[in-house]
PDB file of C-alpha atoms in Angstrom:
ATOM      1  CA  UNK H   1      79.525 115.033 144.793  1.00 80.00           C
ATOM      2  CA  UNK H   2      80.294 118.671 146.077  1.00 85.00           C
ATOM      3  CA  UNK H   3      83.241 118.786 148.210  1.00 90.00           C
ATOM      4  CA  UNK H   4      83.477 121.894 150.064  1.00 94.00           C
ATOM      5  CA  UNK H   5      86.530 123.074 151.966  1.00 96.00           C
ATOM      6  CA  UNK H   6      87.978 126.152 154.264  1.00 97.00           C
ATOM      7  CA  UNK H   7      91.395 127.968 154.825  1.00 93.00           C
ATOM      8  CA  UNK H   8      92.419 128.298 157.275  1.00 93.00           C
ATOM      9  CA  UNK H   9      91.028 125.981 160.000  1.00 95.00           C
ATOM     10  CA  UNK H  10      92.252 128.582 162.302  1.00 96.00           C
ATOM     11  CA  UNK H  11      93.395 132.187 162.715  1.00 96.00           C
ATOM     12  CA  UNK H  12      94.212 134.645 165.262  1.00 97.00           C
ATOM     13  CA  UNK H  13      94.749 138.204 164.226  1.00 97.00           C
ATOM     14  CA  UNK H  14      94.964 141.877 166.886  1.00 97.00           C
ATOM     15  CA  UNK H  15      91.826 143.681 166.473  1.00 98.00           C
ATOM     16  CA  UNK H  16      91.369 146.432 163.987  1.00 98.00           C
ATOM     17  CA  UNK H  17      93.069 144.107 161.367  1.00 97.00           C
ATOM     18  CA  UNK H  18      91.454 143.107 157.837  1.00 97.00           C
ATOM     19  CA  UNK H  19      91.461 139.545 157.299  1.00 96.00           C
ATOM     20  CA  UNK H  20      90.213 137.080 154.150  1.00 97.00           C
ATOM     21  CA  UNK H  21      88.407 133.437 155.364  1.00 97.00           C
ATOM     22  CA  UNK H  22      88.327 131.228 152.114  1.00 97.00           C
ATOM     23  CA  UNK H  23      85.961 128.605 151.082  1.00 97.00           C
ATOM     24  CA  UNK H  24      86.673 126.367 148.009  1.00 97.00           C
ATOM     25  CA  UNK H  25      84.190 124.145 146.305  1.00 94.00           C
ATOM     26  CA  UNK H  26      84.186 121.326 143.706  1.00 92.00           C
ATOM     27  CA  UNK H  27      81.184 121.473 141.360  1.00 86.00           C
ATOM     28  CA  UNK H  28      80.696 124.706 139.803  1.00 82.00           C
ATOM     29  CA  UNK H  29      76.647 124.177 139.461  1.00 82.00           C
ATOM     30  CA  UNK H  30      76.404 125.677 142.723  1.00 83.00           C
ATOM     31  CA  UNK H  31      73.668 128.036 142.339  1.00 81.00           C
ATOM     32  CA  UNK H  32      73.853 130.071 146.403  1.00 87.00           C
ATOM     33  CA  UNK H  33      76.571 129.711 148.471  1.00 92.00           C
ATOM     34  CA  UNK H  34      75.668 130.921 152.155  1.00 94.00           C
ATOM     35  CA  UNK H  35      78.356 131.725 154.836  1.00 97.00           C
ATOM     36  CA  UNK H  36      77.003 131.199 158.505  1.00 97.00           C
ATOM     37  CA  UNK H  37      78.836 132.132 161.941  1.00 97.00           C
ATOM     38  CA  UNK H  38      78.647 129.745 164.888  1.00 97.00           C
ATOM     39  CA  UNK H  39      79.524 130.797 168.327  1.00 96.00           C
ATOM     40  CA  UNK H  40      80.883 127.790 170.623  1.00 92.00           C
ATOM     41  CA  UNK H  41      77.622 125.440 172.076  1.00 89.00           C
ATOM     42  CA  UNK H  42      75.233 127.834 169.732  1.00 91.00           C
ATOM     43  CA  UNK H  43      73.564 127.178 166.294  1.00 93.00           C
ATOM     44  CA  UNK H  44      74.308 128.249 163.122  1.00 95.00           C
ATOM     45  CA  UNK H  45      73.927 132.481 162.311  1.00 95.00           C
ATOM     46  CA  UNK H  46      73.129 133.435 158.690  1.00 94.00           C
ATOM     47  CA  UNK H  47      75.795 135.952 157.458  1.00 96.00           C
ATOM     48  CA  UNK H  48      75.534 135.911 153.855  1.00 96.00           C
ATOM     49  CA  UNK H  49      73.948 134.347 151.224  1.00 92.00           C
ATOM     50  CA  UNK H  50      75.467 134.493 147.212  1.00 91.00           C
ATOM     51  CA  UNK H  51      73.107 133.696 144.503  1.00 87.00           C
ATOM     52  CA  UNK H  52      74.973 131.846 141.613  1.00 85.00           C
ATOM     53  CA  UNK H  53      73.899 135.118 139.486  1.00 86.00           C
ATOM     54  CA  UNK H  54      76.005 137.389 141.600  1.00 88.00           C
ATOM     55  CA  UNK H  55      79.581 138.400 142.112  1.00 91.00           C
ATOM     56  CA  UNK H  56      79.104 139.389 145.910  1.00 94.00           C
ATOM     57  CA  UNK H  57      77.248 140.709 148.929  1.00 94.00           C
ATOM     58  CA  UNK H  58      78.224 143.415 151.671  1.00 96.00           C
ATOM     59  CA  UNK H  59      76.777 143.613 154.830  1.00 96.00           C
ATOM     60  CA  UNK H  60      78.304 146.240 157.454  1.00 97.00           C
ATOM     61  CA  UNK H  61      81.834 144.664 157.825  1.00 98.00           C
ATOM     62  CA  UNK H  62      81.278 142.048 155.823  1.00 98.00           C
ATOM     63  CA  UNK H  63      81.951 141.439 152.111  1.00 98.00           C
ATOM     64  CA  UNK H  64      81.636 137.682 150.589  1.00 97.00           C
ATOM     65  CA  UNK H  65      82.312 136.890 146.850  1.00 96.00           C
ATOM     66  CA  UNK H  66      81.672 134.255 144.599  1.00 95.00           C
ATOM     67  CA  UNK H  67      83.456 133.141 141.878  1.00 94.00           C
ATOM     68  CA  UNK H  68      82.218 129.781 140.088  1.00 91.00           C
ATOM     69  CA  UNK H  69      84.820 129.757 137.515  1.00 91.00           C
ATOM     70  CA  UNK H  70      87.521 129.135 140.343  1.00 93.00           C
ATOM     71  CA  UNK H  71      85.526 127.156 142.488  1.00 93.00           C
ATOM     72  CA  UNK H  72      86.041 129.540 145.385  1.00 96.00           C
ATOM     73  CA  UNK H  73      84.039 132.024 147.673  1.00 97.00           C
ATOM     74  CA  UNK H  74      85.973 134.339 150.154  1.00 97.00           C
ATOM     75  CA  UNK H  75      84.646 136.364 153.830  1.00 97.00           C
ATOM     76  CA  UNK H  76      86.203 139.551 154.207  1.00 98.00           C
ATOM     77  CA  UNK H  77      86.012 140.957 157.771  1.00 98.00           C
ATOM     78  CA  UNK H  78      86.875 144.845 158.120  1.00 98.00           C
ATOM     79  CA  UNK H  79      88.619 146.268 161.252  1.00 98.00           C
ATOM     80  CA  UNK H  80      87.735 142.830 163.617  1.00 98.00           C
ATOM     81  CA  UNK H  81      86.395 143.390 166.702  1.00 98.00           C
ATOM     82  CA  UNK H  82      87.056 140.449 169.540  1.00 97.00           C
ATOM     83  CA  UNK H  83      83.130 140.269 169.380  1.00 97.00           C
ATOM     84  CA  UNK H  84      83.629 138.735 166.084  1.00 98.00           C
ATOM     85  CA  UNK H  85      85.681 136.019 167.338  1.00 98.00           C
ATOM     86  CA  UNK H  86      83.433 132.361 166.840  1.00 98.00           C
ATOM     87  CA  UNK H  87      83.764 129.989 163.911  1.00 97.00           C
ATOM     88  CA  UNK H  88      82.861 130.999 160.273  1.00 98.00           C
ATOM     89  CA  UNK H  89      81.509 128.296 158.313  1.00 98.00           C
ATOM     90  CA  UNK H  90      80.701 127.933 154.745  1.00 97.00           C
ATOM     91  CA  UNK H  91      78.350 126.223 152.589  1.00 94.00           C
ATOM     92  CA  UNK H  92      77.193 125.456 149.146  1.00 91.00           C
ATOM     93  CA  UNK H  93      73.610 124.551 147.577  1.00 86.00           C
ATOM     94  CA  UNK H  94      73.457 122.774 144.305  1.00 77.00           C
ATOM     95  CA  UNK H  95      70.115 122.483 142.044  1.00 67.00           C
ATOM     96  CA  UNK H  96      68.149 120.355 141.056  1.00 59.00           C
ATOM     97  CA  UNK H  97      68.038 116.394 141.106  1.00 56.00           C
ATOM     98  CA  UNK H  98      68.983 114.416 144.091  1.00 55.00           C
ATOM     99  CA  UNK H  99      71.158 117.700 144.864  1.00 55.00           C
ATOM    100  CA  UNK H 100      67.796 119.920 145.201  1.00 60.00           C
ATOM    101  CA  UNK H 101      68.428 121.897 148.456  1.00 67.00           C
ATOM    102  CA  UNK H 102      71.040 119.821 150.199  1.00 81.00           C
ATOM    103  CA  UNK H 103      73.909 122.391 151.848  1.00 89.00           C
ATOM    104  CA  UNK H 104      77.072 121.119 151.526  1.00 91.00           C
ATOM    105  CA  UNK H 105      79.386 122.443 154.500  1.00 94.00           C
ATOM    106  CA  UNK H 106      83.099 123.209 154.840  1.00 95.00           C
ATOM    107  CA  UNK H 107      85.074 122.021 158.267  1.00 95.00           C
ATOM    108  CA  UNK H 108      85.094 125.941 159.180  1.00 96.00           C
ATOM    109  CA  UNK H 109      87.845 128.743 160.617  1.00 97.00           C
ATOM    110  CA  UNK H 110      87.786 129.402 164.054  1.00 97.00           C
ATOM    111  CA  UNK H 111      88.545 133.173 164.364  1.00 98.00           C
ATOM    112  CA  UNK H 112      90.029 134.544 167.444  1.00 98.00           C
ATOM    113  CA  UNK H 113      90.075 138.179 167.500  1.00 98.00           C
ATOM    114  CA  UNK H 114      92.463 139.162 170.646  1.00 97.00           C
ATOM    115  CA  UNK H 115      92.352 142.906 171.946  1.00 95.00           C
TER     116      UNK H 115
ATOM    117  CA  UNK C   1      60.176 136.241 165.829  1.00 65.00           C
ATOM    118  CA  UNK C   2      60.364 132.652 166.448  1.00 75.00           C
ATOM    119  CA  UNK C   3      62.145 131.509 163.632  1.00 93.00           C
ATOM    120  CA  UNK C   4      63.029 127.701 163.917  1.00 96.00           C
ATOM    121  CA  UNK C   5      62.560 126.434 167.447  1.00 97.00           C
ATOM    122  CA  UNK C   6      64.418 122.982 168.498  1.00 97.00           C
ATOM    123  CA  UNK C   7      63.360 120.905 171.405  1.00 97.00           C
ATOM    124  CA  UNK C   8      64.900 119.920 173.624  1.00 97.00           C
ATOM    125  CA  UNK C   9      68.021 121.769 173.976  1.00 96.00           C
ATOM    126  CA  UNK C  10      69.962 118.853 175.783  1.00 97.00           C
ATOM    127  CA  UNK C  11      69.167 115.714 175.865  1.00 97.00           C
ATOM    128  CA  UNK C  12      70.440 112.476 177.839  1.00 98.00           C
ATOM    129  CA  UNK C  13      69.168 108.712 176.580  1.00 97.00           C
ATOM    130  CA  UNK C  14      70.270 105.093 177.986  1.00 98.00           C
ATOM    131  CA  UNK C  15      71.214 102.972 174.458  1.00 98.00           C
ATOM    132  CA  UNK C  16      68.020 101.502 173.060  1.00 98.00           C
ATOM    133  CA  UNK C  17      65.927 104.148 174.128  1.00 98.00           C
ATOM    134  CA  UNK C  18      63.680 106.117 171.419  1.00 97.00           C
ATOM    135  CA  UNK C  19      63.032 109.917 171.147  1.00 97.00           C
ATOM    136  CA  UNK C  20      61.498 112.362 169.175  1.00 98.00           C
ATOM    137  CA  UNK C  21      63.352 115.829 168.530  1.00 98.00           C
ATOM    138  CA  UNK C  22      60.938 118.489 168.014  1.00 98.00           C
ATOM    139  CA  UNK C  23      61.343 121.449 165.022  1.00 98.00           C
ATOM    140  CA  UNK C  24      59.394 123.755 163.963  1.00 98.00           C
ATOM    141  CA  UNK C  25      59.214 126.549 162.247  1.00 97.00           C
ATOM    142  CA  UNK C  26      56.836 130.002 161.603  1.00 95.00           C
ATOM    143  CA  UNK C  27      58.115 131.076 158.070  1.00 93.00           C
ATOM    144  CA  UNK C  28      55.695 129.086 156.263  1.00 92.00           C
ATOM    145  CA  UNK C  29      59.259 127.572 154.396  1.00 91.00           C
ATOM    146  CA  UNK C  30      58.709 124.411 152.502  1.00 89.00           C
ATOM    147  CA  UNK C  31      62.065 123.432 152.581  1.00 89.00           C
ATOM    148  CA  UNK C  32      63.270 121.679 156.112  1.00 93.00           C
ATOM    149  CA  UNK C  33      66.515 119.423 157.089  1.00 94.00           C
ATOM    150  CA  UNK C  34      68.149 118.086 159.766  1.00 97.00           C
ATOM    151  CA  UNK C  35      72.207 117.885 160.127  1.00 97.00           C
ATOM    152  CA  UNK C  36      73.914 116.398 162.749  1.00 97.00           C
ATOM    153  CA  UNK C  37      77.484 117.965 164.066  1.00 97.00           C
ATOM    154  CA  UNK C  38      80.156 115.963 165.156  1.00 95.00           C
ATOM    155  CA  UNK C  39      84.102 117.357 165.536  1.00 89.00           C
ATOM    156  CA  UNK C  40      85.918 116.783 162.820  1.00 84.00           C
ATOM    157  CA  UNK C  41      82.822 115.584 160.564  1.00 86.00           C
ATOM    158  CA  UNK C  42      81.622 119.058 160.510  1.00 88.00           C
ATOM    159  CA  UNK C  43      77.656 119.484 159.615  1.00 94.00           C
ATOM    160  CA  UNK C  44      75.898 116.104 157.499  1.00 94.00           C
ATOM    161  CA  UNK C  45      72.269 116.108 156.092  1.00 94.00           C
ATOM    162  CA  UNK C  46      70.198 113.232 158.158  1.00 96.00           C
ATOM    163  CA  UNK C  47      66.919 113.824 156.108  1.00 95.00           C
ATOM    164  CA  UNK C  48      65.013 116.686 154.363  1.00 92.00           C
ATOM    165  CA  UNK C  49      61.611 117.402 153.441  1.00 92.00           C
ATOM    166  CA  UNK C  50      60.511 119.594 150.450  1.00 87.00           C
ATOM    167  CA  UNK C  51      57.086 119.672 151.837  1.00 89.00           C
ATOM    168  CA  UNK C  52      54.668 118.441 153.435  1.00 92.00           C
ATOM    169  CA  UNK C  53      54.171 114.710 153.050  1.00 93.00           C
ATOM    170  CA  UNK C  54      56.954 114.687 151.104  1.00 91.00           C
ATOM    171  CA  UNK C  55      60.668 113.375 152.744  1.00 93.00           C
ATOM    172  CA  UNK C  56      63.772 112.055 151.592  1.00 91.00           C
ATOM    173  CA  UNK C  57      67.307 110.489 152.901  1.00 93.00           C
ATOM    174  CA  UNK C  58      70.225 112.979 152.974  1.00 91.00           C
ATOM    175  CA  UNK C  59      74.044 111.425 154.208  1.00 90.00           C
ATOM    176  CA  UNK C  60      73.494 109.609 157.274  1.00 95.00           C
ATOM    177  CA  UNK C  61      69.328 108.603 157.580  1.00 96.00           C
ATOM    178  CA  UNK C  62      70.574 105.027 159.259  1.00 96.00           C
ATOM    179  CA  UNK C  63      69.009 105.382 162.770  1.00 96.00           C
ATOM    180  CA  UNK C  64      66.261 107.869 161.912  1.00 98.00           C
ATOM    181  CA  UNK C  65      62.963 108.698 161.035  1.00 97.00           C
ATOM    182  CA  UNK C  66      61.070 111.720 159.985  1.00 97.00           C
ATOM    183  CA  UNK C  67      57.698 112.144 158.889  1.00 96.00           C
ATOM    184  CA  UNK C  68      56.347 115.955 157.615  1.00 96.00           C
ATOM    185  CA  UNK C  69      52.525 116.341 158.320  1.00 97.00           C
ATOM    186  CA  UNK C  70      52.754 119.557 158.576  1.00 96.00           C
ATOM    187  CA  UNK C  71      54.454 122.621 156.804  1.00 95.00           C
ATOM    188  CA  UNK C  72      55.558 124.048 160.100  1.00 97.00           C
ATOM    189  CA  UNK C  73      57.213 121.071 162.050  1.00 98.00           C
ATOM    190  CA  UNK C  74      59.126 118.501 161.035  1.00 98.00           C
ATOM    191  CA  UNK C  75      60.223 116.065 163.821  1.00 98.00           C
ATOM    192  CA  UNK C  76      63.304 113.820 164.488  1.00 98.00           C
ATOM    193  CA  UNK C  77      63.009 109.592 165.409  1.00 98.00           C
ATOM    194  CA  UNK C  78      65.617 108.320 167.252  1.00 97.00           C
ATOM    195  CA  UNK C  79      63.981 104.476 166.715  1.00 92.00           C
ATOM    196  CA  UNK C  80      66.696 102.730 169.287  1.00 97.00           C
ATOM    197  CA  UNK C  81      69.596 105.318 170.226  1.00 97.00           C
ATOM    198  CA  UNK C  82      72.937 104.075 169.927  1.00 98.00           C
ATOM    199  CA  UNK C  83      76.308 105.795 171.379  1.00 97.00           C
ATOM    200  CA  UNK C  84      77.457 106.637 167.555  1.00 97.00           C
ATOM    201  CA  UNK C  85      74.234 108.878 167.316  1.00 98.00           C
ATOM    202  CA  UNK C  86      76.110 111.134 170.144  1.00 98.00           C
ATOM    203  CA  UNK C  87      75.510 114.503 168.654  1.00 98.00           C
ATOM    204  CA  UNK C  88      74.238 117.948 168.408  1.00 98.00           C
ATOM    205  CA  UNK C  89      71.607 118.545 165.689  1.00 98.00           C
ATOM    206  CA  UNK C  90      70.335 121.246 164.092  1.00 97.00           C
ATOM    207  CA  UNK C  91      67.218 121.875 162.180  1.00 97.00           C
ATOM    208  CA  UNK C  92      67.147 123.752 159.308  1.00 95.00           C
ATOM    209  CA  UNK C  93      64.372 125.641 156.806  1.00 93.00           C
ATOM    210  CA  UNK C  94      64.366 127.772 153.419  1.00 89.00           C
ATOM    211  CA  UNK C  95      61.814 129.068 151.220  1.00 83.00           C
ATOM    212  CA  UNK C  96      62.279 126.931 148.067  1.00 70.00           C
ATOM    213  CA  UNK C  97      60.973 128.403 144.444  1.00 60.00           C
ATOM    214  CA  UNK C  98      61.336 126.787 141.631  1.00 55.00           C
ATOM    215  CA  UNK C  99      63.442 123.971 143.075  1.00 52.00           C
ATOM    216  CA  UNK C 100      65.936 126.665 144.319  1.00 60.00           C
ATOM    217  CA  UNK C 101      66.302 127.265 147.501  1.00 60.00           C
ATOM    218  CA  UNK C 102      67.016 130.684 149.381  1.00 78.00           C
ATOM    219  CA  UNK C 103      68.745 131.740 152.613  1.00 86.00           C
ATOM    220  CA  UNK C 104      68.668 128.810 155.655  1.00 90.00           C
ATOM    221  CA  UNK C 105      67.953 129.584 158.760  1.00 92.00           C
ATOM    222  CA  UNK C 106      68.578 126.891 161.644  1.00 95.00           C
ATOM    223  CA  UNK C 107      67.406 125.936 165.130  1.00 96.00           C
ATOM    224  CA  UNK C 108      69.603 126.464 168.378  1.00 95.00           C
ATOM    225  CA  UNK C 109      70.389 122.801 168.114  1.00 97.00           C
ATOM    226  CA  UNK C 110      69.969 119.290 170.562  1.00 97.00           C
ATOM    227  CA  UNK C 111      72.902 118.489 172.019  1.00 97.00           C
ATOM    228  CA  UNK C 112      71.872 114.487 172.476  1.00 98.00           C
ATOM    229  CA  UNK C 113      74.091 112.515 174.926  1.00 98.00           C
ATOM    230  CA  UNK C 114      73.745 108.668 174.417  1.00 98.00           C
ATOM    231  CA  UNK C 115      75.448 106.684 177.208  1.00 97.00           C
TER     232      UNK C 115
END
């Protein structure tokens, strides 16, 4: 059964600083591992999504890797803004079986960005 | 740009009462879910659907019922609410190929209330 967990459960950091969210996982037949943003009473914002078959993805700010071997994904944030301050979660899908399409989700880090 | 739509947004119910959550979505994805969201429980799979007519138990189906008649909605059963089905819930859908599924994109979420 894929476990999925994330470091910290919390951070605050000034803005303009770089910071690293990490997201471990327990079975390494994870074939996309997606990494959502959820602002408090809202629903669940697409960020990034990792296919098994890649190393990472970069969108503006944002940079997420994957690395199966180690069981571990990571969120880099660039120069954070206190508009990026909401709770980062991550998640894992495994193939095939009674696994087909199931997203396994992390406890997420609630990221406070203070001016 | 609909997306996945969720109805209602909150929702109130006496124990023993039964309700339907509405989702539905306009990306013609064959690939729908429902999670629920509690604090400290983070997000669990309820039931998916891989298609239409087709449906399956994820984590925590006790309580529920979903049926999928359609490719574009997939509704929620509450058969007789009970305080323990408290919650907010999200709806989920991906475009699944070859059993793999891509990027998930949820609903705003029902924030049910069960007194």
């Amino acid at each position: 059964k894929q476990e999925v967990t994330q470091i910290p459960a919390a951070l605050s950091v000034p803005e303009g600083e770089n910071l690293v969210l990490n997201c471990s996982f327990t079975d390494s037949a994870i074939y996309n591992l997606q990494w959502f943003r959820q602002d408090p009473g809202k629903g669940l914002t697409s960020l990034l999504l990792i296919q098994s078959s890649q190393r990472e993805q970069t969108s503006g700010r944002l940079n997420a890797s994957l690395d199966k071997s180690s069981g571990r994904s990571t969120l880099y944030i660039a120069a954070s803004q206190p508009g990026d301050s909401a709770t980062y979660l991550c998640a894992g899908a495994n193939a095939g079986g009674t696994s087909y399409g199931k997203l396994t989700f992390g406890q997420g880090t609630i990221l406070t960005v203070h001016p | 740009n609909a997306g996945v739509t969720q109805t209602p947004k909150f929702q109130v119910l006496k124990t023993g009462q039964s309700m339907t959550l509405q989702c539905a979505q306009d990306m013609n994805h064959e690939y729908m879910s429902w999670y629920r969201q509690d604090p400290g429980m983070g997000l669990r799979l309820i039931h998916y659907s891989v298609g239409a007519g087709i449906t399956d138990q994820g984590e925590v189906p006790n309580g529920y019922n979903v049926s999928r008649s359609t490719t574009e909605d997939f509704p929620l059963r509450l058969l007789s609410a009970a305080p323990s089905q408290t919650s907010v819930y999200f709806c989920a859908s991906s475009y699944s190929s070859w059993g793999q599924n891509t990027e998930a994109f949820f609903g705003q979420g029902t924030r049910l209330t069960v007194v």
